[in-house]
Coordinates of N, CA and C in Angstrom, one line a residue:
X1 N 0.8 -1.1 0.2 CA -0.1 0.0 0.1 C 0.9 1.3 0.0
X2 N 0.5 1.9 -0.8 CA 1.4 3.4 -0.9 C 1.1 4.3 0.3
X3 N 2.1 5.2 0.5 CA 2.0 6.0 1.5 C 1.0 7.0 1.2
X4 N 0.5 7.3 0.1 CA -0.6 8.3 -0.2 C -1.9 7.5 0.4
X5 N -2.1 6.5 -0.1 CA -3.4 5.6 0.6 C -3.2 5.3 2.3
X6 N -2.1 5.3 2.7 CA -2.0 5.3 4.3 C -2.5 6.4 4.8
X7 N -2.1 7.7 4.2 CA -2.5 8.8 4.7 C -4.1 9.2 4.5
X8 N -4.6 8.5 3.6 CA -6.1 8.9 3.4 C -6.8 7.9 4.5
X9 N -6.3 6.7 4.7 CA -6.9 5.7 5.6 C -7.1 6.1 7.1
X10 N -5.9 7.0 7.5 CA -5.5 7.4 8.9 C -6.9 8.3 9.3
X11 N -7.2 9.3 8.8 CA -8.6 10.2 9.2 C -9.8 9.3 9.1
X12 N -9.7 8.2 7.9 CA -11.1 7.4 8.0 C -11.3 6.6 9.2
X13 N -10.0 6.1 9.6 CA -10.0 5.1 10.6 C -10.6 5.9 12.0
X14 N -9.9 7.3 12.3 CA -10.3 8.1 13.4 C -11.8 8.4 13.3
X15 N -12.4 8.4 12.2 CA -13.9 8.8 12.0 C -14.6 7.5 12.6
X16 N -14.3 6.4 12.1 CA -14.8 5.0 12.3 C -14.7 5.0 13.9
X17 N -13.5 5.3 14.5 CA -13.2 4.9 15.8 C -14.2 6.0 16.7
X18 N -14.3 7.3 16.2 CA -15.3 8.1 17.0 C -16.6 7.8 16.8
X19 N -17.2 7.3 15.7 CA -18.5 6.7 15.5 C -18.8 5.6 16.5
X20 N -17.7 4.8 16.6 CA -17.9 3.7 17.4 C -18.0 4.1 19.0
X21 N -17.3 5.1 19.3 CA -17.4 5.7 20.5 C -18.8 6.5 20.9
X22 N -19.3 7.0 19.9 CA -20.5 7.7 20.1 C -22.0 6.9 20.2
X23 N -21.7 5.5 19.8 CA -23.0 4.6 19.6 C -22.7 3.6 20.6
X24 N -23.4 3.4 21.7 CA -23.4 2.3 22.5 C -22.3 2.3 23.4
X25 N -21.6 3.1 23.6 CA -20.3 3.1 24.5 C -20.9 3.7 25.8
X26 N -20.1 3.2 26.9 CA -20.4 3.5 28.2 C -19.3 4.5 28.8
X27 N -19.8 5.6 29.0 CA -18.7 6.7 29.8 C -19.2 6.9 31.1
X28 N -18.4 6.9 32.0 CA -18.6 7.3 33.6 C -18.5 8.9 33.8
X29 N -19.7 9.4 33.5 CA -19.7 10.9 34.1 C -20.1 11.0 35.2
X30 N -19.4 12.0 36.0 CA -20.1 12.5 37.4 C -21.1 13.1 37.4
X31 N -21.9 12.9 38.4 CA -23.2 13.6 38.8 C -23.0 15.0 39.0
X32 N -24.1 15.8 38.8 CA -24.2 17.1 39.1 C -24.2 17.2 40.8
X33 N -23.8 18.0 41.3 CA -23.7 18.2 42.8 C -24.5 19.3 43.3
X34 N -25.2 20.1 42.6 CA -25.9 21.2 42.9 C -27.6 21.2 42.4
X35 N -28.5 21.0 43.4 CA -30.0 20.8 43.2 C -30.7 22.1 43.4
X36 N -31.7 22.3 42.9 CA -32.4 23.7 43.0 C -33.7 23.1 43.8
X37 N -33.9 23.8 45.0 CA -35.3 23.7 45.8 C -36.4 23.6 44.8
X38 N -37.3 22.8 45.3 CA -38.6 22.6 44.6 C -38.7 22.0 43.1
X39 N -37.3 21.7 42.8 CA -37.3 21.3 41.4 C -36.8 19.8 41.3
X40 N -36.9 19.1 40.2 CA -36.3 17.7 40.2 C -35.0 17.6 39.9
X41 N -34.3 16.6 40.2 CA -32.9 16.4 40.3 C -32.6 15.2 40.0
X42 N -31.7 15.0 39.0 CA -31.1 13.5 38.7 C -29.7 13.2 39.3
X43 N -29.9 12.2 40.1 CA -28.6 11.8 40.7 C -27.7 10.8 39.8
X44 N -26.8 10.9 39.1 CA -26.2 10.2 38.4 C -25.2 9.1 38.9
X45 N -25.3 7.9 38.4 CA -24.3 6.9 38.9 C -24.3 5.8 37.9
X46 N -23.0 5.8 37.2 CA -22.8 5.2 36.3 C -21.5 4.2 36.4
X47 N -21.5 2.8 36.1 CA -20.6 1.8 36.4 C -20.4 1.0 35.2
X48 N -19.6 1.3 34.2 CA -19.2 0.6 33.1 C -18.8 -1.0 33.2
X49 N -19.2 -1.7 32.5 CA -19.0 -3.2 32.7 C -17.8 -3.4 31.5
X50 N -16.9 -3.5 32.0 CA -15.4 -3.6 31.3 C -15.3 -4.7 30.2
X51 N -15.9 -5.9 30.8 CA -15.8 -7.0 29.9 C -17.2 -7.1 29.2
X52 N -17.4 -6.5 27.9 CA -18.6 -6.4 27.5 C -19.3 -7.9 26.9
X53 N -18.0 -8.7 26.7 CA -18.5 -10.0 26.0 C -18.9 -10.8 27.0
X54 N -18.8 -10.8 28.2 CA -19.2 -11.5 29.5 C -20.5 -11.3 30.1
X55 N -21.6 -12.3 29.9 CA -22.8 -12.0 30.5 C -22.7 -11.7 31.9
X56 N -23.8 -10.9 32.5 CA -23.5 -10.4 33.9 C -24.9 -9.9 34.5
X57 N -25.0 -10.0 35.7 CA -26.3 -9.3 36.3 C -25.7 -8.4 37.4
X58 N -26.7 -7.4 37.6 CA -26.3 -6.3 38.5 C -27.3 -6.0 39.5
X59 N -27.1 -5.4 40.6 CA -28.2 -4.7 41.4 C -27.6 -3.4 42.0
X60 N -28.3 -2.5 42.1 CA -27.9 -1.3 42.7 C -28.4 -1.0 43.9
X61 N -27.8 -0.3 44.9 CA -28.4 0.2 46.4 C -27.9 1.7 46.4
X62 N -28.9 2.5 47.0 CA -28.5 3.8 47.2 C -28.5 3.9 48.8
X63 N -27.7 5.0 49.3 CA -27.7 5.4 50.5 C -27.8 6.7 50.8
X64 N -28.2 7.2 52.2 CA -28.4 8.5 52.1 C -27.9 9.0 53.5
X65 N -27.2 10.1 53.7 CA -26.9 10.7 54.9 C -27.1 12.3 55.1
X66 N -28.2 12.7 55.6 CA -28.2 14.1 55.8 C -27.2 15.0 56.3
X67 N -27.1 16.3 56.1 CA -25.9 17.2 56.5 C -25.8 17.0 58.1
X68 N -27.0 16.8 58.9 CA -27.0 16.7 60.2 C -27.0 15.3 60.9
X69 N -26.9 14.3 60.2 CA -26.7 13.0 60.5 C -25.2 12.2 60.5
X70 N -25.0 11.2 61.3 CA -23.7 10.7 61.4 C -23.7 9.4 60.5
X71 N -24.8 8.9 60.3 CA -24.7 7.6 59.7 C -25.6 7.4 58.4
X72 N -25.3 6.4 57.5 CA -26.1 6.4 56.3 C -27.3 5.6 56.6
X73 N -28.3 5.8 55.9 CA -29.6 5.0 55.8 C -29.8 4.5 54.4
X74 N -30.4 3.3 54.3 CA -30.7 2.7 53.0 C -31.9 3.5 52.3
X75 N -31.4 4.1 51.2 CA -32.5 5.0 50.4 C -33.3 4.0 49.5
X76 N -32.7 3.3 48.6 CA -33.4 2.8 47.6 C -32.6 1.4 46.9
X77 N -33.3 0.5 46.5 CA -32.6 -0.6 45.8 C -33.4 -1.0 44.6
X78 N -32.5 -1.5 43.5 CA -33.0 -1.8 42.3 C -32.3 -3.1 42.0
X79 N -33.3 -4.0 41.4 CA -32.9 -5.4 41.1 C -33.9 -6.2 40.4
X80 N -33.7 -7.0 39.3 CA -34.7 -7.8 38.8 C -35.9 -6.8 38.1
X81 N -35.4 -5.7 37.6 CA -36.3 -4.7 36.8 C -37.4 -4.2 37.9
X82 N -37.0 -4.2 39.1 CA -37.8 -3.8 40.0 C -37.0 -2.7 41.2
X83 N -37.8 -1.7 41.5 CA -37.2 -0.8 42.3 C -38.0 -0.6 43.7
X84 N -37.3 -0.6 44.9 CA -38.0 -0.3 46.2 C -37.2 0.9 46.7
X85 N -38.3 1.6 47.4 CA -37.8 2.9 48.1 C -37.8 2.7 49.6
X86 N -36.7 2.6 50.1 CA -36.6 2.3 51.7 C -37.0 3.5 52.6
X87 N -36.2 4.6 52.3 CA -36.4 5.9 53.2 C -37.7 6.4 53.0
X88 N -38.6 6.5 54.0 CA -39.9 7.1 53.9 C -39.9 8.6 53.6
X89 N -38.7 9.3 53.8 CA -38.6 10.7 53.2 C -38.6 10.9 52.0
X90 N -38.6 9.8 51.1 CA -38.6 9.8 49.6 C -39.7 9.2 49.0
X91 N -40.6 8.8 49.7 CA -41.8 8.1 49.2 C -42.4 9.0 48.1
X92 N -43.1 8.4 47.0 CA -43.7 9.2 46.1 C -43.1 10.1 45.2
X93 N -41.7 10.4 45.6 CA -41.0 11.3 44.8 C -39.5 10.9 44.1
X94 N -39.4 9.8 44.3 CA -38.1 9.1 43.9 C -38.5 8.0 42.8
X95 N -37.6 8.2 41.7 CA -37.9 7.1 40.6 C -36.6 6.7 40.0
X96 N -36.7 5.5 39.5 CA -35.6 4.9 38.7 C -35.3 5.7 37.4
X97 N -34.3 6.2 37.2 CA -33.8 6.8 36.1 C -32.5 6.3 35.3
X98 N -32.2 4.8 35.4 CA -31.1 4.2 35.0 C -31.7 3.3 33.8
X99 N -30.7 2.1 33.6 CA -30.7 1.1 32.8 C -32.3 0.2 33.2
X100 N -32.9 -0.1 31.9 CA -34.2 -0.7 32.4 C -34.1 -2.4 32.3
X101 N -32.9 -2.9 32.5 CA -32.8 -4.3 32.7 C -31.5 -4.6 33.6
X102 N -31.5 -5.7 34.1 CA -30.4 -6.0 35.1 C -29.2 -7.0 34.6
X103 N -29.4 -7.2 33.2 CA -28.4 -8.1 32.3 C -27.4 -7.3 31.8
X104 N -27.6 -6.0 31.5 CA -26.6 -5.0 31.1 C -26.7 -3.8 32.0
X105 N -26.9 -3.8 33.2 CA -26.9 -2.7 34.1 C -25.8 -1.9 34.3
X106 N -25.7 -0.9 33.6 CA -24.4 0.1 33.9 C -24.8 1.6 34.5
X107 N -26.1 1.8 34.1 CA -26.5 3.2 34.6 C -27.6 2.9 35.9
X108 N -27.1 3.4 37.1 CA -28.0 3.4 38.2 C -28.3 4.6 38.9
X109 N -28.8 5.6 37.9 CA -29.2 6.8 38.2 C -30.7 6.8 38.9
X110 N -30.9 7.8 39.6 CA -32.2 8.0 40.1 C -32.7 9.4 40.0
X111 N -34.1 9.6 40.0 CA -34.4 11.1 39.9 C -35.3 11.2 41.1
X112 N -35.1 12.4 41.7 CA -35.9 12.8 42.9 C -36.8 14.1 42.7
X113 N -38.1 14.1 42.9 CA -38.8 15.2 42.6 C -38.9 16.1 43.8
X114 N -39.3 17.4 43.4 CA -39.4 18.3 44.4 C -38.3 18.4 45.5
X115 N -37.0 18.7 45.4 CA -36.2 18.7 46.3 C -36.2 19.7 47.2
X116 N -35.9 19.3 48.4 CA -35.9 20.1 49.6 C -34.6 20.5 50.3
X117 N -34.5 21.3 51.1 CA -33.1 21.6 51.8 C -32.9 20.5 52.7
X118 N -33.8 19.7 53.1 CA -33.4 18.4 53.9 C -32.9 17.3 53.1
X119 N -32.7 17.5 51.8 CA -32.1 16.5 50.9 C -30.7 16.8 50.7
X120 N -30.2 17.9 51.3 CA -28.9 18.4 51.2 C -28.2 17.3 52.0
X121 N -27.1 16.7 51.6 CA -26.1 15.6 52.3 C -25.3 14.9 51.3
X122 N -25.1 13.5 51.6 CA -24.0 12.7 50.9 C -24.9 11.6 50.7
X123 N -24.9 11.3 49.4 CA -25.5 10.0 48.6 C -24.3 9.0 48.1
X124 N -24.9 7.8 48.4 CA -23.8 6.6 48.1 C -24.4 5.7 47.1
X125 N -24.0 5.4 46.0 CA -24.5 4.5 45.1 C -23.5 3.2 45.1
X126 N -23.9 2.1 45.3 CA -23.2 0.8 45.3 C -23.7 -0.2 44.1
X127 N -22.8 -0.4 43.3 CA -23.1 -1.6 42.3 C -22.6 -2.9 42.7
X128 N -23.4 -3.7 42.5 CA -23.1 -5.1 42.7 C -23.2 -6.0 41.5
X129 N -22.1 -6.4 40.9 CA -22.2 -7.0 39.5 C -21.6 -8.3 39.7
X130 N -22.3 -9.3 39.0 CA -21.8 -10.7 39.1 C -21.4 -11.0 37.5
X131 N -20.3 -11.3 37.3 CA -20.0 -11.6 35.8 C -20.0 -13.1 35.8
X132 N -20.6 -13.8 34.8 CA -21.1 -15.2 34.7 C -20.2 -15.8 33.5
X133 N -18.9 -16.3 33.9 CA -17.9 -17.0 33.2 C -18.4 -18.4 32.9
X134 N -18.0 -19.2 31.8 CA -18.3 -20.6 31.7 C -18.1 -21.5 32.9
X135 N -17.3 -21.4 33.8 CA -16.9 -22.3 34.8 C -17.2 -21.6 36.1
X136 N -17.4 -20.4 36.2 CA -17.5 -19.8 37.6 C -18.0 -18.4 37.5
X137 N -18.4 -17.8 38.6 CA -19.0 -16.5 38.7 C -18.0 -15.6 39.3
X138 N -17.8 -14.3 39.0 CA -17.0 -13.3 39.6 C -17.9 -12.1 40.0
X139 N -17.8 -11.9 41.3 CA -18.4 -10.8 41.9 C -17.6 -9.5 42.0
X140 N -18.3 -8.3 41.6 CA -17.5 -7.0 41.7 C -18.3 -6.1 42.5
X141 N -17.8 -5.0 43.3 CA -18.8 -4.1 44.0 C -18.0 -2.7 43.7
X142 N -18.7 -1.6 43.2 CA -18.4 -0.4 42.8 C -19.3 0.6 43.7
X143 N -18.5 1.4 44.3 CA -19.0 2.4 45.1 C -18.8 3.9 44.6
X144 N -19.8 4.7 44.7 CA -19.6 6.2 44.3 C -20.2 7.1 45.2
X145 N -19.7 8.1 45.6 CA -20.1 9.0 46.8 C -20.5 10.4 46.0
X146 N -21.6 10.8 46.3 CA -22.0 12.3 45.8 C -22.4 13.2 46.8
X147 N -21.7 14.4 46.9 CA -22.4 15.3 48.0 C -23.2 16.3 47.4
X148 N -24.3 16.3 47.7 CA -25.5 17.2 47.1 C -25.8 18.5 47.8
X149 N -25.7 19.4 47.2 CA -26.2 20.7 48.1 C -27.4 21.4 47.5
X150 N -28.5 21.6 47.9 CA -29.6 22.2 47.6 C -29.6 23.7 47.8
X151 N -29.8 24.3 46.7 CA -29.7 25.8 46.6 C -30.9 26.6 46.2
X152 N -31.2 27.8 46.4 CA -32.7 28.5 45.9 C -32.5 28.5 44.4
X153 N -31.4 28.9 43.8 CA -31.2 28.8 42.5 C -29.9 28.3 41.9
X154 N -29.9 27.8 40.6 CA -28.6 27.0 40.2 C -27.5 28.4 39.8
X155 N -26.2 28.0 40.4 CA -25.1 28.8 40.2 C -24.0 28.1 39.7
X156 N -23.8 28.1 38.3 CA -22.7 27.3 37.9 C -21.5 28.3 38.0
X157 N -20.5 27.7 38.3 CA -19.1 28.4 38.2 C -18.7 28.6 37.0
X158 N -17.6 29.6 36.9 CA -17.1 30.2 35.4 C -16.3 29.0 35.0
X159 N -15.6 28.2 35.7 CA -14.6 27.2 35.5 C -15.6 26.1 35.1
X160 N -16.8 25.8 35.5 CA -17.5 24.6 34.7 C -18.0 25.0 33.4
X161 N -18.4 26.4 33.3 CA -18.7 26.9 32.0 C -17.7 26.8 30.9
X162 N -16.6 27.4 31.4 CA -15.3 27.4 30.4 C -14.9 25.8 30.0
X163 N -15.1 25.2 31.1 CA -14.6 23.6 30.6 C -15.4 23.1 29.6
X164 N -16.9 23.3 29.8 CA -17.6 22.7 28.8 C -17.6 23.4 27.5
X165 N -17.2 24.9 27.5 CA -17.1 25.5 26.2 C -16.1 24.9 25.4
X166 N -14.9 24.4 26.2 CA -13.7 24.1 25.7 C -13.7 22.7 25.1
X167 N -14.7 22.1 25.7 CA -15.0 20.6 25.2 C -15.4 20.6 23.8
X168 N -16.6 21.6 23.7 CA -17.2 21.5 22.5 C -16.2 22.2 21.4
X169 N -15.5 23.1 21.6 CA -14.6 23.6 20.7 C -13.7 22.5 20.3
X170 N -13.0 21.7 21.2 CA -12.2 20.7 20.9 C -12.8 19.8 19.9
X171 N -14.1 19.4 20.2 CA -14.7 18.4 19.3 C -14.8 18.9 18.0
X172 N -15.4 20.2 17.8 CA -15.6 21.0 16.5 C -14.0 20.9 15.8
X173 N -13.2 21.4 16.8 CA -11.7 21.3 16.1 C -11.4 20.0 15.5
X174 N -11.6 18.9 16.1 CA -11.2 17.7 15.7 C -11.7 17.4 14.6
X175 N -13.1 17.5 14.3 CA -13.9 17.2 13.1 C -13.4 18.1 12.0
X176 N -13.1 19.3 12.3 CA -12.6 20.0 11.0 C -11.1 19.7 10.7
X177 N -10.5 19.2 11.7 CA -9.0 18.9 11.2 C -9.2 17.6 10.3
X178 N -10.1 16.6 10.8 CA -10.3 15.3 10.0 C -10.8 15.6 8.6
X179 N -11.6 16.6 8.4 CA -12.1 17.0 7.2 C -10.8 17.6 6.3
X180 N -9.9 18.5 6.9 CA -9.1 19.0 6.1 C -7.9 18.0 5.7
X181 N -7.8 17.0 6.8 CA -6.8 15.8 6.4 C -7.4 15.1 5.2
X182 N -8.8 14.7 5.1 CA -9.3 13.9 4.2 C -9.2 14.4 2.7
X183 N -9.4 16.0 2.7 CA -9.4 16.8 1.5 C -8.0 16.8 1.0
X184 N -7.0 16.9 2.0 CA -5.5 17.1 1.5 C -5.2 15.7 0.8
X185 N -5.4 14.7 1.5 CA -5.0 13.3 1.2 C -5.7 13.0 -0.4
X186 N -6.9 13.4 -0.4 CA -7.6 13.1 -1.7 C -6.9 14.0 -2.9
X187 N -6.5 15.1 -2.5 CA -6.0 15.9 -3.7 C -4.6 15.4 -3.9
X188 N -3.7 15.0 -2.9 CA -2.5 14.4 -3.2 C -2.6 13.4 -3.9
X189 N -3.5 12.3 -3.8 CA -3.5 11.0 -4.4 C -4.0 11.5 -5.8
X190 N -4.9 12.3 -5.9 CA -5.5 12.8 -7.4 C -4.1 13.4 -8.2
X191 N -3.3 14.1 -7.5 CA -2.2 14.7 -8.2 C -1.1 13.6 -8.6
X192 N -1.0 12.7 -7.6 CA 0.0 11.6 -8.0 C -0.5 10.6 -9.0
X193 N -2.0 10.5 -9.1 CA -2.4 9.7 -10.2 C -2.4 10.3 -11.6
X194 N -2.5 11.6 -11.7 CA -2.5 12.5 -12.9 C -0.9 12.4 -13.3
X195 N 0.2 12.5 -12.3 CA 1.5 12.4 -12.9 C 1.9 11.1 -13.2
X196 N 1.2 9.9 -12.7 CA 1.6 8.6 -13.2 C 1.1 8.3 -14.5
X197 N -0.1 9.0 -14.8 CA -0.9 8.6 -16.1 C 0.2 9.6 -17.3
X198 N 0.7 10.8 -16.9 CA 1.6 11.5 -17.8 C 2.8 10.7 -18.1
X199 N 3.3 10.2 -17.0 CA 4.6 9.5 -17.0 C 4.3 8.2 -18.1
X200 N 3.3 7.7 -17.9 CA 2.7 6.3 -18.6 C 2.6 6.8 -20.0
X201 N 1.9 7.9 -20.3 CA 1.9 8.3 -21.7 C 3.3 8.9 -22.3
X202 N 4.0 9.5 -21.6 CA 5.3 9.9 -22.3 C 6.0 8.6 -22.6
X203 N 6.1 7.6 -21.7 CA 6.9 6.4 -22.1 C 6.3 5.6 -23.1
X204 N 4.8 5.7 -23.4 CA 4.3 5.0 -24.5 C 4.6 5.7 -25.8
X205 N 4.7 7.1 -25.8 CA 5.0 7.9 -27.0 C 6.5 7.6 -27.1
X206 N 7.4 7.6 -26.2 CA 8.8 7.2 -26.5 C 9.0 5.8 -27.0
X207 N 8.3 4.8 -26.7 CA 8.4 3.5 -27.2 C 7.9 3.5 -28.4
X208 N 6.8 4.1 -28.7 CA 6.2 4.0 -30.2 C 7.3 5.0 -31.1
X209 N 7.7 6.0 -30.8 CA 8.6 6.7 -31.7 C 9.9 5.7 -31.9
X210 N 10.5 5.3 -30.9 CA 11.6 4.3 -31.0 C 11.4 3.2 -31.9
X211 N 10.1 2.7 -31.9 CA 9.8 1.5 -32.7 C 9.7 1.9 -34.2
X212 N 9.1 3.2 -34.4 CA 8.9 3.8 -35.6 C 10.3 3.8 -36.4
X213 N 11.2 4.7 -35.6 CA 12.6 4.6 -36.0 C 13.2 3.4 -36.4
X214 N 13.1 2.4 -35.7 CA 13.6 1.0 -36.0 C 13.1 0.4 -37.2
X215 N 11.7 0.6 -37.4 CA 11.2 0.2 -38.7 C 11.7 1.0 -39.9
X216 N 11.9 2.1 -39.7 CA 12.5 2.9 -40.9 C 13.8 2.7 -41.0
X217 N 14.7 2.3 -40.1 CA 16.1 1.8 -40.3 C 16.2 0.6 -41.0
X218 N 15.3 -0.3 -40.8 CA 15.2 -1.7 -41.3 C 15.0 -1.6 -42.9
X219 N 13.9 -0.6 -43.3 CA 13.6 -0.5 -44.6 C 14.6 0.2 -45.3
X220 N 15.4 1.3 -44.8 CA 16.6 1.7 -45.6 C 17.6 0.6 -45.9
X221 N 18.0 -0.2 -44.7 CA 18.8 -1.2 -45.0 C 18.5 -2.1 -46.1
X222 N 17.2 -2.5 -46.3 CA 16.8 -3.3 -47.3 C 17.0 -2.6 -48.7

């Protein structure tokens, strides 16, 4: 394979890789930590299953410790496609917002309606996953801790806003760079092809001229 073709395949491979990451990939994104009073709030908890080819089952348990409490209390459990609210403080306002089945459970997020200042505190999400190999089962536990502060209105920090803007700028810049690389490689290959055609035509004309001269020399000798 020529160097020009390798240069063309490189950006294409990057595009394919980016597309594969955008579809069906699991990314462990941290939960927001600032909730607004009287509004709904999603507590994010994602635990990616690293061995995608291995079947697994999982359950999720949530625990809560208010800002004026010393110990965690069992808040919520999810397993076998069923959720159970344990803490009476969250009755009728807590809903499952994660994966819909336990076979490929990676998102254990919950959603709380009508947040109050009493909901300020520390939340703990624990994933219990069982990987089912042909001859044995392997159990793993993942714990994530989220400190939530309930405020009258949302106040995003300037650093958070700038980081989000820079992320989108980086994505757009990468897309533009890939497009420029593809156009450059395509033009380079086209120019190389045209030069090869011109060289082939010149060689053909030279051979034809030489053959004609040889034929003329034979006729004179006769």
